Coordinates of C-alpha atoms in Angstrom, one line a residue:
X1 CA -6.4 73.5 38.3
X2 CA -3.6 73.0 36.0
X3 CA -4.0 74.3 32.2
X4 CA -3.5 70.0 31.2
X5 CA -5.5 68.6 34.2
X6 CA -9.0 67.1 34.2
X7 CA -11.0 65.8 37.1
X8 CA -13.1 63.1 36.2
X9 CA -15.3 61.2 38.1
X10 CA -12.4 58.6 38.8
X11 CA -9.7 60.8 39.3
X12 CA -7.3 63.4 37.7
X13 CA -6.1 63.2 34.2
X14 CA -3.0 64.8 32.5
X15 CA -3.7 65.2 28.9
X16 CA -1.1 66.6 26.1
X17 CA -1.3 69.4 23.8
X18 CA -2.1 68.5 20.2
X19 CA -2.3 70.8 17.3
X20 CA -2.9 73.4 19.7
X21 CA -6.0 71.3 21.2
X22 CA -5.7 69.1 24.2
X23 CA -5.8 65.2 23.9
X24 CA -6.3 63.2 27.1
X25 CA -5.8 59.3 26.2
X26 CA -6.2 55.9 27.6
X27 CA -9.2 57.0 29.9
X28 CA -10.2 54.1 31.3
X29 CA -14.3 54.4 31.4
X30 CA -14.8 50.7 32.9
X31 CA -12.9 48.0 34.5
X32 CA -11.1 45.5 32.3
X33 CA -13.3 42.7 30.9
X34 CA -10.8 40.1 32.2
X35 CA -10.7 37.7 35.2
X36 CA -14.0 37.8 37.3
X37 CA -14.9 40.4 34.7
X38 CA -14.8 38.1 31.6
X39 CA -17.7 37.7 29.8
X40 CA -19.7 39.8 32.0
X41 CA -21.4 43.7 31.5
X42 CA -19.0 46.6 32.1
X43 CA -18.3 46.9 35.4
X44 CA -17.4 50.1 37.1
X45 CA -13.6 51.9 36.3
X46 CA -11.4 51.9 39.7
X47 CA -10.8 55.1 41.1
X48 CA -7.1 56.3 41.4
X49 CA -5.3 58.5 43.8
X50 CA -3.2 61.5 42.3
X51 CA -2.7 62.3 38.2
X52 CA -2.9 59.7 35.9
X53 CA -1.2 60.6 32.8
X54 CA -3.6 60.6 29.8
X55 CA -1.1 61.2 26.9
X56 CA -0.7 57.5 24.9
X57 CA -3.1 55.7 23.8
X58 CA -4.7 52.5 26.5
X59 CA -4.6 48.8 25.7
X60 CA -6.8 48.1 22.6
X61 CA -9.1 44.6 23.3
X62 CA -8.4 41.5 21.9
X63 CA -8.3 40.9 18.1
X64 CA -7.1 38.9 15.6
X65 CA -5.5 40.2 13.0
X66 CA -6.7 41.2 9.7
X67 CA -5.9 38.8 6.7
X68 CA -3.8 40.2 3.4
X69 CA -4.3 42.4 1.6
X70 CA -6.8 43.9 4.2
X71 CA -3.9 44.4 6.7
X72 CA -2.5 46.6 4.4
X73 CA -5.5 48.6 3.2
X74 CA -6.8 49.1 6.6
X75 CA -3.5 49.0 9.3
X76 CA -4.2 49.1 12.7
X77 CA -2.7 49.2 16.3
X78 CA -2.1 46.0 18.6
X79 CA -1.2 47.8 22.2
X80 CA -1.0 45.4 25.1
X81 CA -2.7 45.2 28.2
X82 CA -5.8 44.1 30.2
X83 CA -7.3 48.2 30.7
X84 CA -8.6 48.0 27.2
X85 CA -12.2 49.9 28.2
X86 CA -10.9 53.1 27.5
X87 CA -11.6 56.4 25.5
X88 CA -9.7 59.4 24.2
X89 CA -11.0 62.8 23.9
X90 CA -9.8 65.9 22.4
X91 CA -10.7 68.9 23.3
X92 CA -10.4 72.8 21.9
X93 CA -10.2 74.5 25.6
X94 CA -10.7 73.4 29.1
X95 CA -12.2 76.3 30.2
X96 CA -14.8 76.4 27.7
X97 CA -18.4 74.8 28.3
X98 CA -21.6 74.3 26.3
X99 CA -19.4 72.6 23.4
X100 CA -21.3 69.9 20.9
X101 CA -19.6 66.2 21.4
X102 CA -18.9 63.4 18.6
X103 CA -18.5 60.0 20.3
X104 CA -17.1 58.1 17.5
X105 CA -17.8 54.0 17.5
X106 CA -15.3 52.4 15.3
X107 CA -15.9 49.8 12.7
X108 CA -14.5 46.4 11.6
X109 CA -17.1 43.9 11.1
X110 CA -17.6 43.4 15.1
X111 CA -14.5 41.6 15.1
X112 CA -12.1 44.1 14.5
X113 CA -11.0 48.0 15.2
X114 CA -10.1 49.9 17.9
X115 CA -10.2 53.6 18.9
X116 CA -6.7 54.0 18.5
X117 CA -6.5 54.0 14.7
X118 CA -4.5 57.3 13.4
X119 CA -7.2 58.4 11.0
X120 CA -9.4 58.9 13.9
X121 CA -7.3 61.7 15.5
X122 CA -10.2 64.3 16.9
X123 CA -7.8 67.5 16.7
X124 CA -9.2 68.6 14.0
X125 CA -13.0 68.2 15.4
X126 CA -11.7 70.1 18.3
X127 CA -9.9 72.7 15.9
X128 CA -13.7 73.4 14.8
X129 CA -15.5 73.8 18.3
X130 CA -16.3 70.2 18.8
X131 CA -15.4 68.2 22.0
X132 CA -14.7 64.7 20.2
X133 CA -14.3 61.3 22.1
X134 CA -13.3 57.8 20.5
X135 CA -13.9 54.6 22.0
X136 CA -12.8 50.8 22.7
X137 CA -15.3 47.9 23.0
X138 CA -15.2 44.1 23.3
X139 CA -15.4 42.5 20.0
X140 CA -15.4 38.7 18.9
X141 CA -16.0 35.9 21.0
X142 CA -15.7 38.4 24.1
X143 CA -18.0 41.3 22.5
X144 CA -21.2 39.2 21.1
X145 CA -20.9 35.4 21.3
X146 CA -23.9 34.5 23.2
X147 CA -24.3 31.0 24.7
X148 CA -27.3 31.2 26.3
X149 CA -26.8 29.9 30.0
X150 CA -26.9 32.3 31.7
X151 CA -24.1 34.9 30.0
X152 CA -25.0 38.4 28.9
X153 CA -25.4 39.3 25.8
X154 CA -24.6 41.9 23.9
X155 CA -21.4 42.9 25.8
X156 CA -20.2 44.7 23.0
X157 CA -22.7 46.9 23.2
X158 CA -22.7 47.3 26.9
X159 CA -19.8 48.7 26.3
X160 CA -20.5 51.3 24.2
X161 CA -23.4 52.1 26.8
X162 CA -21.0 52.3 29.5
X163 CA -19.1 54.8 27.4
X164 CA -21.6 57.3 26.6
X165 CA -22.8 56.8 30.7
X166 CA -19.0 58.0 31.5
X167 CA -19.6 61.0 28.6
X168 CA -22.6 61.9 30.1
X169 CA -20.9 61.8 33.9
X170 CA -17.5 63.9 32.9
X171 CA -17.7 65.9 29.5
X172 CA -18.7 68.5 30.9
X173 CA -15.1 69.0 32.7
X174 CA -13.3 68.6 29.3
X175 CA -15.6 71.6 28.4
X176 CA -18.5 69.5 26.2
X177 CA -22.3 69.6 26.5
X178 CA -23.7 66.3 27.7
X179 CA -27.0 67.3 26.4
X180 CA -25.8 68.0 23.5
X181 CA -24.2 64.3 21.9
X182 CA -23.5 63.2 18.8
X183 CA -22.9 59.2 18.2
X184 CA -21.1 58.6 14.8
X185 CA -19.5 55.0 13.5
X186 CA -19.0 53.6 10.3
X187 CA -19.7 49.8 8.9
X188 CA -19.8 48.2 12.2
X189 CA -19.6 51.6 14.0
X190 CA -23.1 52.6 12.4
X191 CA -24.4 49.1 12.6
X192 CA -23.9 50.3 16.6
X193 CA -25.0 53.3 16.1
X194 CA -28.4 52.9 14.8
X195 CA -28.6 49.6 16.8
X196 CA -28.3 52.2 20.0
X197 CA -30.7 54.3 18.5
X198 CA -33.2 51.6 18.6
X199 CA -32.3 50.5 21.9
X200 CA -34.6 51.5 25.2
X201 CA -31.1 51.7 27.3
X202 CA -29.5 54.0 25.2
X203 CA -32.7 56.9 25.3
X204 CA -31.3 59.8 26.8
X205 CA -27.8 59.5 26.0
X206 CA -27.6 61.1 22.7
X207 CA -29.4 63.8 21.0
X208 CA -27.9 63.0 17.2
X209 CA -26.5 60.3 15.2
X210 CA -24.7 59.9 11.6
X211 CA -24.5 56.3 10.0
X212 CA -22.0 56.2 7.6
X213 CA -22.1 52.4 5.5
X214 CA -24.2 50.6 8.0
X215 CA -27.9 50.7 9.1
X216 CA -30.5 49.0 11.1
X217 CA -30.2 45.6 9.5
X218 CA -27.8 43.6 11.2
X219 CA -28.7 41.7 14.6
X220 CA -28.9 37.7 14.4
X221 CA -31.6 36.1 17.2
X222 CA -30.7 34.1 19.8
X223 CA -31.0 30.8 18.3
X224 CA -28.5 31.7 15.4
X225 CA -26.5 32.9 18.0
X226 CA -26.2 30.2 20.2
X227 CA -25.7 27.9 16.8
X228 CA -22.5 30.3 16.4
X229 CA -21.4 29.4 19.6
X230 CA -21.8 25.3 19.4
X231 CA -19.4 25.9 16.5
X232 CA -17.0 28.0 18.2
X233 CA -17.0 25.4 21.1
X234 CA -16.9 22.6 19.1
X235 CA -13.6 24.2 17.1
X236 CA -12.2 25.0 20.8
X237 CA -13.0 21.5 21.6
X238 CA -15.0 22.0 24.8
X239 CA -18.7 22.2 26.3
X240 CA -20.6 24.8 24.8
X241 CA -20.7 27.0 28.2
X242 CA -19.4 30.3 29.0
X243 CA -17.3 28.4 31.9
X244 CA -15.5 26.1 29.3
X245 CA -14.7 29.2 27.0
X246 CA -13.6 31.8 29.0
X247 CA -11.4 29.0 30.1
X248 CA -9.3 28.6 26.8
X249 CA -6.2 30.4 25.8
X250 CA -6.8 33.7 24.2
X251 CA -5.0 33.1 21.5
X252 CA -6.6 29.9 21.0
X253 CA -9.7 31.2 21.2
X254 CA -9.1 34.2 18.4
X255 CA -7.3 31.6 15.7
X256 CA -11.1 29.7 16.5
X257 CA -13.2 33.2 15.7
X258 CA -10.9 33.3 12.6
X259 CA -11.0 29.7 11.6
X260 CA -15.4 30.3 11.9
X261 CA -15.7 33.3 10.2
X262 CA -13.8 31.3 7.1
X263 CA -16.2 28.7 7.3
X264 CA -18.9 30.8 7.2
X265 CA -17.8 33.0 4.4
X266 CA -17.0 29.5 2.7
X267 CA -19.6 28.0 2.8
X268 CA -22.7 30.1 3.8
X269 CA -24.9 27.9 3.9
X270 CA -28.1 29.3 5.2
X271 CA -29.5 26.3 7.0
X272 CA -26.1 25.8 9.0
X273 CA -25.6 29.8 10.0
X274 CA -28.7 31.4 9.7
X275 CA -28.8 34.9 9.1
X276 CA -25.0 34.6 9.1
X277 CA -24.9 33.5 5.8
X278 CA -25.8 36.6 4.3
X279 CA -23.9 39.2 6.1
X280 CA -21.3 36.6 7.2
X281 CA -20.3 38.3 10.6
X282 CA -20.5 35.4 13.1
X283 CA -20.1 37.8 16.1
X284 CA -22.6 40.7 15.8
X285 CA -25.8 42.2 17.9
X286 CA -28.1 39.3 19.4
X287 CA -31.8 39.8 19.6
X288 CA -32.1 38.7 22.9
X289 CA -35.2 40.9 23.6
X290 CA -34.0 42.4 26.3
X291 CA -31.3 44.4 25.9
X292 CA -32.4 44.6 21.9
X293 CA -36.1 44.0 21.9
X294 CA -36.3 43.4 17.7
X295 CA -34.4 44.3 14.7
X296 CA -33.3 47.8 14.9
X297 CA -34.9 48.5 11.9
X298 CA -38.1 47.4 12.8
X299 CA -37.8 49.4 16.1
X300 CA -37.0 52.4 14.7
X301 CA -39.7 52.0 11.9
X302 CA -41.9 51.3 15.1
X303 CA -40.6 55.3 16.5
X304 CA -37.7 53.9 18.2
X305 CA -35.4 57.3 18.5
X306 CA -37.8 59.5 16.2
X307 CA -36.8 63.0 18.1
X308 CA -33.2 61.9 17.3
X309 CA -31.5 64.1 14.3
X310 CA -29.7 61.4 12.2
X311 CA -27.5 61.8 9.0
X312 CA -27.0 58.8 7.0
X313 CA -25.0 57.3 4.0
X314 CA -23.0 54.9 2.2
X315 CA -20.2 55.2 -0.4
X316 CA -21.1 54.8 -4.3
X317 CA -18.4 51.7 -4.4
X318 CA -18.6 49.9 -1.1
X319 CA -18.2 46.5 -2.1
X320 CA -15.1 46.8 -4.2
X321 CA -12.7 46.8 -0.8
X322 CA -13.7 43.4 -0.5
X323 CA -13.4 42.2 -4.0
X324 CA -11.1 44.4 -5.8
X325 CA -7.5 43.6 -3.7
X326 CA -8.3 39.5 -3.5
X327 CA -9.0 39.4 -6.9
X328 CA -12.4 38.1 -6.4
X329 CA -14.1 40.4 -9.2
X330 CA -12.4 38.8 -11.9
X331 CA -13.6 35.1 -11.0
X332 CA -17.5 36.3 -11.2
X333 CA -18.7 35.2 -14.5
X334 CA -23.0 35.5 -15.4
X335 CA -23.9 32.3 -13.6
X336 CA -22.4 33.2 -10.0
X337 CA -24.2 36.7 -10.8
X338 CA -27.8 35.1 -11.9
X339 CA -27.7 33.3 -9.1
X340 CA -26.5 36.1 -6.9
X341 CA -29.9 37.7 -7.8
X342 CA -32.0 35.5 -7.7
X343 CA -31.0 34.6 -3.8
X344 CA -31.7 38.3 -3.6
X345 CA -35.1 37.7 -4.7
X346 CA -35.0 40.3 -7.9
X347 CA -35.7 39.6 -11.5
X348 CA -32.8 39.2 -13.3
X349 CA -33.4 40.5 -16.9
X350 CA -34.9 43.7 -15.6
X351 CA -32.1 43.9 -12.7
X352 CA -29.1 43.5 -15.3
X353 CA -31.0 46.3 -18.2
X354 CA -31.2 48.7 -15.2
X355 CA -27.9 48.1 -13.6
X356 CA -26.2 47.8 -17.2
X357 CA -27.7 51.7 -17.8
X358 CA -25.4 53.4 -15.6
X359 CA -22.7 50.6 -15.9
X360 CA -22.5 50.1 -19.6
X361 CA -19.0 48.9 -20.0
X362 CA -19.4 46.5 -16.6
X363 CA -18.0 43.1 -16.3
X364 CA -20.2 40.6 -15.0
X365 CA -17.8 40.9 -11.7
X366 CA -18.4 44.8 -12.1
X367 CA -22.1 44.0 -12.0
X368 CA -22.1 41.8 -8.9
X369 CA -20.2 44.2 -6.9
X370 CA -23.1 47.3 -7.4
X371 CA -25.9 45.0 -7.0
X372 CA -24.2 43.6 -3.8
X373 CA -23.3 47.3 -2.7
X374 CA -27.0 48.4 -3.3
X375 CA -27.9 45.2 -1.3
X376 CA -25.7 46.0 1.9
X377 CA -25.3 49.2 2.0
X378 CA -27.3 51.9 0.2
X379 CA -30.5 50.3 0.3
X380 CA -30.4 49.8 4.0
X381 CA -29.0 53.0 4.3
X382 CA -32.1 54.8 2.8
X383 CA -34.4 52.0 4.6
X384 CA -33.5 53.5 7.7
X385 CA -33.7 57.1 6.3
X386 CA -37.6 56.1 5.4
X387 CA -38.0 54.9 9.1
X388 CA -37.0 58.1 10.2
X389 CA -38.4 60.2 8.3
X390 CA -41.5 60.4 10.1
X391 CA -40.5 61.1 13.6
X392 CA -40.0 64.4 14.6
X393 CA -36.2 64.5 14.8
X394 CA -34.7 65.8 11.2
X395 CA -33.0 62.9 8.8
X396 CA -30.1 63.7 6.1
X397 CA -29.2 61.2 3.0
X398 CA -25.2 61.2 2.0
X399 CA -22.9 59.5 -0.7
X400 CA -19.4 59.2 -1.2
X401 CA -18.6 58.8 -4.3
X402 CA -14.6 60.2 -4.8
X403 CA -12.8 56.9 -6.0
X404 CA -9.3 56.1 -5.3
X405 CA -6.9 55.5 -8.0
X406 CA -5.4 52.8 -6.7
X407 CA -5.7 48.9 -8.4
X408 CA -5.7 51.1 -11.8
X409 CA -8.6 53.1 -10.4
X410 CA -10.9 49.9 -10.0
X411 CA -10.9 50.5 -6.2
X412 CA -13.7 53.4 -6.6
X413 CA -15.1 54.8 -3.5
X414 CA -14.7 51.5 -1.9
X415 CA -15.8 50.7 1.8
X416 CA -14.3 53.0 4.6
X417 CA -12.1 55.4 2.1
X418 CA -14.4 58.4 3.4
X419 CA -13.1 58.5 6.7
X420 CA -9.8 60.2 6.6
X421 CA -12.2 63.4 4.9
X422 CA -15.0 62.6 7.8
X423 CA -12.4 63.2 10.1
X424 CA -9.7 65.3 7.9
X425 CA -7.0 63.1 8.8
X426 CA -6.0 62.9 4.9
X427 CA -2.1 63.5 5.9
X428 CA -1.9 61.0 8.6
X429 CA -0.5 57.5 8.0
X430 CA -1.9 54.4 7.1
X431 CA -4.7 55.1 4.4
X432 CA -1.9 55.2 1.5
X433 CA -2.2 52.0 0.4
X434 CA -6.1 53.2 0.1
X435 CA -5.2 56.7 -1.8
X436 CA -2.1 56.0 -3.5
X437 CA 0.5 58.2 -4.1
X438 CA -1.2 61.7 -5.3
X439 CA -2.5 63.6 -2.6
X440 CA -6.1 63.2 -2.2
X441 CA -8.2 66.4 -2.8
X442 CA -8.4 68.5 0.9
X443 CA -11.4 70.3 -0.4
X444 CA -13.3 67.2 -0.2
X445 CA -12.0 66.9 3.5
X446 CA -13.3 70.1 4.1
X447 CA -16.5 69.7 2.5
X448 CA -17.1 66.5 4.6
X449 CA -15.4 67.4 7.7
X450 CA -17.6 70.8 7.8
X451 CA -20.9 69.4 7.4
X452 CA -20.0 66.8 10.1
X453 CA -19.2 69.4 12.0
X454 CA -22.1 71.7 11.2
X455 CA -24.5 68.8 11.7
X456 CA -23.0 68.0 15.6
X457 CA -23.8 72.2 16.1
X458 CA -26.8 72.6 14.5
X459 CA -28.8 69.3 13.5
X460 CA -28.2 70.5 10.0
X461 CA -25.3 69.5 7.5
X462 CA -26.2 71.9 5.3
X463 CA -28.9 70.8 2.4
X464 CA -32.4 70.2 2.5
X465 CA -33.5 66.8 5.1
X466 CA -34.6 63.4 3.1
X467 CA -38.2 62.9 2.3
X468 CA -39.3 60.1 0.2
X469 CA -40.9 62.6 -2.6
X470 CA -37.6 64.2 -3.5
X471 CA -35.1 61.8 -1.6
X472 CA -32.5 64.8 -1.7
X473 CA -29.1 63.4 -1.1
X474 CA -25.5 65.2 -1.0
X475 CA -23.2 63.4 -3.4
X476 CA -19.4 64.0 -2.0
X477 CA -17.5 63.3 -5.2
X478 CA -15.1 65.6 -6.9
X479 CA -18.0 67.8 -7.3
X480 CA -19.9 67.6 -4.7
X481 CA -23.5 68.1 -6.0
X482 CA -27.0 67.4 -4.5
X483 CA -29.1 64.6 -6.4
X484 CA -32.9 63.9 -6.1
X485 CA -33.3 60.9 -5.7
X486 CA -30.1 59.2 -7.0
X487 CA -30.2 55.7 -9.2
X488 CA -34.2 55.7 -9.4
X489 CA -34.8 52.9 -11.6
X490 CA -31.6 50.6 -9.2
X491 CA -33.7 51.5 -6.4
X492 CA -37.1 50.8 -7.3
X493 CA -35.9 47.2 -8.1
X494 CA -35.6 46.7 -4.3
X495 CA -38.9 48.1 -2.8
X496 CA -40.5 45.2 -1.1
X497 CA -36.9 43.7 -0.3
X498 CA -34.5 44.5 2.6

């Protein structure tokens, strides 16, 4: 066998060499989702005859594009073509064996992302011992709208099944373990993750899994979801049927997922959308109770993937990607905030003294957004760390907490800036308009990128596991520090809620 050449299950690949590790790209690991195909599970990847070369990166799925600024902030790659299930993998050596795997699952609101992003290069996880794979899925309309006669659901998911199936079938020739998987994602990525932990289909195909700013709490049920697609049908101006849809224009039918996530963040109203109104993702996980039985978090609070290891975190500033760019922070004033709580069910006087203690100086904006952050992220986040907890397989607490400098440093460890150190990518392009011009700090990447590494090895990232007695958590900040319990009194607030 040559030193670059791979057989897989569906043929020979030619990968490349990258920072002295080998890459092997565009792997198709199921057939395209288009034609017969659309709108139906993964079906099996053709097999080829010969080589294929595996050094560029496959098709990424359909997408729309992201709006300004978020375009900007978070840039990623449009490459055409219909053989858009595909992976990439990097590995250290091909005649190694017995090496940990990272199956990343990227994010972007289940809408979209895509495996190809530059910040998700694995060199440097191969650099460190670690086989690491990154993955396409359906997303939108094609990923998760669920009409209800008859289509699958879920497809999205599927696909990321399908994914760790082809892992399991051929890491082993790229010199990983397939016993010995890791499944990481962030926002939607660890949405997937710990909705696959939860899920009876996905048992078997990983042994650990780190959430990073998402957690068991975001699956709609069927009824919302076939409300979602009445909408989308009626925007298309068809029958609400998977016939009449699949039948429209692509690009018709992305400017329609667009056009419905606007009315939904709009105008959320809850008795229109549902549980869509609070997270406002129209195309997301369907309790179909099949395929998902129940809420992630209530399976895994049920034991659902307890002998699974599972690290777990959010940043300190999540919500100020979404309101600091737009300008939204400055148009909160203390009514839109009252109310804000109040929807959330907490008390407001108490809420705003304890939220006020460790923001003292805070705008009524400023305010909103840690409440709102506490609300998505962090408290779901350690809901799912108190699930865990119990079961038999160890559970680890993170925050990020290094903010940017960018918008005159109101951008704060915002939503996705702790990637490029998970994956210590912090001099590839596309995250300056995140960092600014100064270099961000490389010990930080190391810090991160080691006890990612560390925990894909061993099961342990390096500090003691999360109980809910000391609630030990590793804060990543420009000291990185480890914190009992961290914002008590913010946390308290919510027990009951969430």
């Amino acid at each position: 066998m040559a030193d670059n050449i791979v057989k897989t299950k569906q043929g020979a690949v030619r990968g490349i060499n990258s920072e002295g590790v080998m890459a092997f790209k565009g792997i198709p690991y199921a057939a395209p989702p288009f034609g017969p195909n659309r709108f139906l599970p993964p079906q099996p990847a053709s097999g080829w005859e010969g080589v294929r070369e595996a050094n560029a990166f496959g098709p990424t799925v359909p997408k729309p594009p992201y709006f300004p600024p978020f375009d900007k902030l978070l840039p990623e790659p449009v490459i055409e073509g219909e053989d858009c299930l595909n992976l990439n993998v990097w590995t250290p050596n091909l005649g190694a064996s017995g090496l940990p795997v990272m199956v990343w699952i990227h994010g972007g609101a289940f809408a979209n992302g895509t495996g190809a992003i530059d910040a998700y290069d694995g060199a440097r996880f191969a650099r460190d011992g670690v086989v690491c794979v990154t993955i396409n899925y359906r997303l939108g309309a094609d990923g998760f709208l669920f009409v209800g006669d008859g289509d699958s659901a879920n497809r999205g998911i599927l696909d990321q099944i399908a994914a760790l199936e082809w892992v399991q079938a051929n890491i082993e020739a790229f010199g990983g373990d397939p016993v010995s998987v890791t499944i990481f994602g962030e926002s939607a990525g660890a949405m997937s993750v710990t909705t696959l932990l939860s899920m009876p289909r996905a048992e078997g195909l990983f042994r650990r899994a780190i959430a990073q700013s998402g957690a068991g709490h975001h699956a709609i049920s069927a009824a919302t979801a076939q409300k979602v697609a009445r909408y989308l049908a009626e925007k298309l101006e068809v029958e609400p049927t998977s016939a009449a849809i699949i039948a429209v224009p692509l690009a018709k039918l992305l400017q329609a997922q667009v056009e419905l996530s606007t009315d939904a963040f709009q105008n959320p109203d809850p008795q229109r959308w549902g549980e869509v109104a609070a997270n406002l993702m129209p195309f997301e996980p369907v309790i179909d109770g099949d395929i998902i039985p129940a809420m992630p978090i209530v399976r895994i609070g049920g034991g659902a993937g307890a002998n699974v290891d599972i690290l777990v975190g959010s940043n300190a500033d999540e919500e100020r990607l979404f309101m600091v760019p737009n300008g939204v922070i400055n148009y909160i004033n203390q009514d839109i905030l009252h109310g804000t709580l109040a929807a959330y069910g907490l008390p407001v006087e108490k809420t705003l003294e304890a939220y006020r203690a460790n923001h003292p100086d805070a705008s009524p904006g400023d305010l909103m957004e840690a409440i709102v952050t506490d609300w998505f992220f962090r408290i779901p986040a350690i809901r799912l760390a108190e699930a865990h907890s119990t079961g038999s397989g160890s559970t680890y607490m993170y925050e990020f907490a290094w903010k940017s400098p960018q918008y005159d440093g109101k951008l704060g460890a915002c939503h996705a800036l702790e990637i490029p150190f998970v994956f210590d990518t912090l001099d590839r392009e596309g995250y300056e308009e995140m960092f600014g011009a100064a270099p961000p700090p490389q010990e930080l990447a190391d810090a991160m990128h080691a006890a990612w590494v560390a925990f894909a090895k061993h099961g342990d990232p390096g500090w003691p596991k999360y109980d809910q007695e000391q609630r030990t958590t590793m804060e990543f900040g420009p000291t990185s520090q480890l914190v009992n319990d961290p914002r008590a009194e913010q946390r308290k607030l919510w027990e009951g809620l969430r």
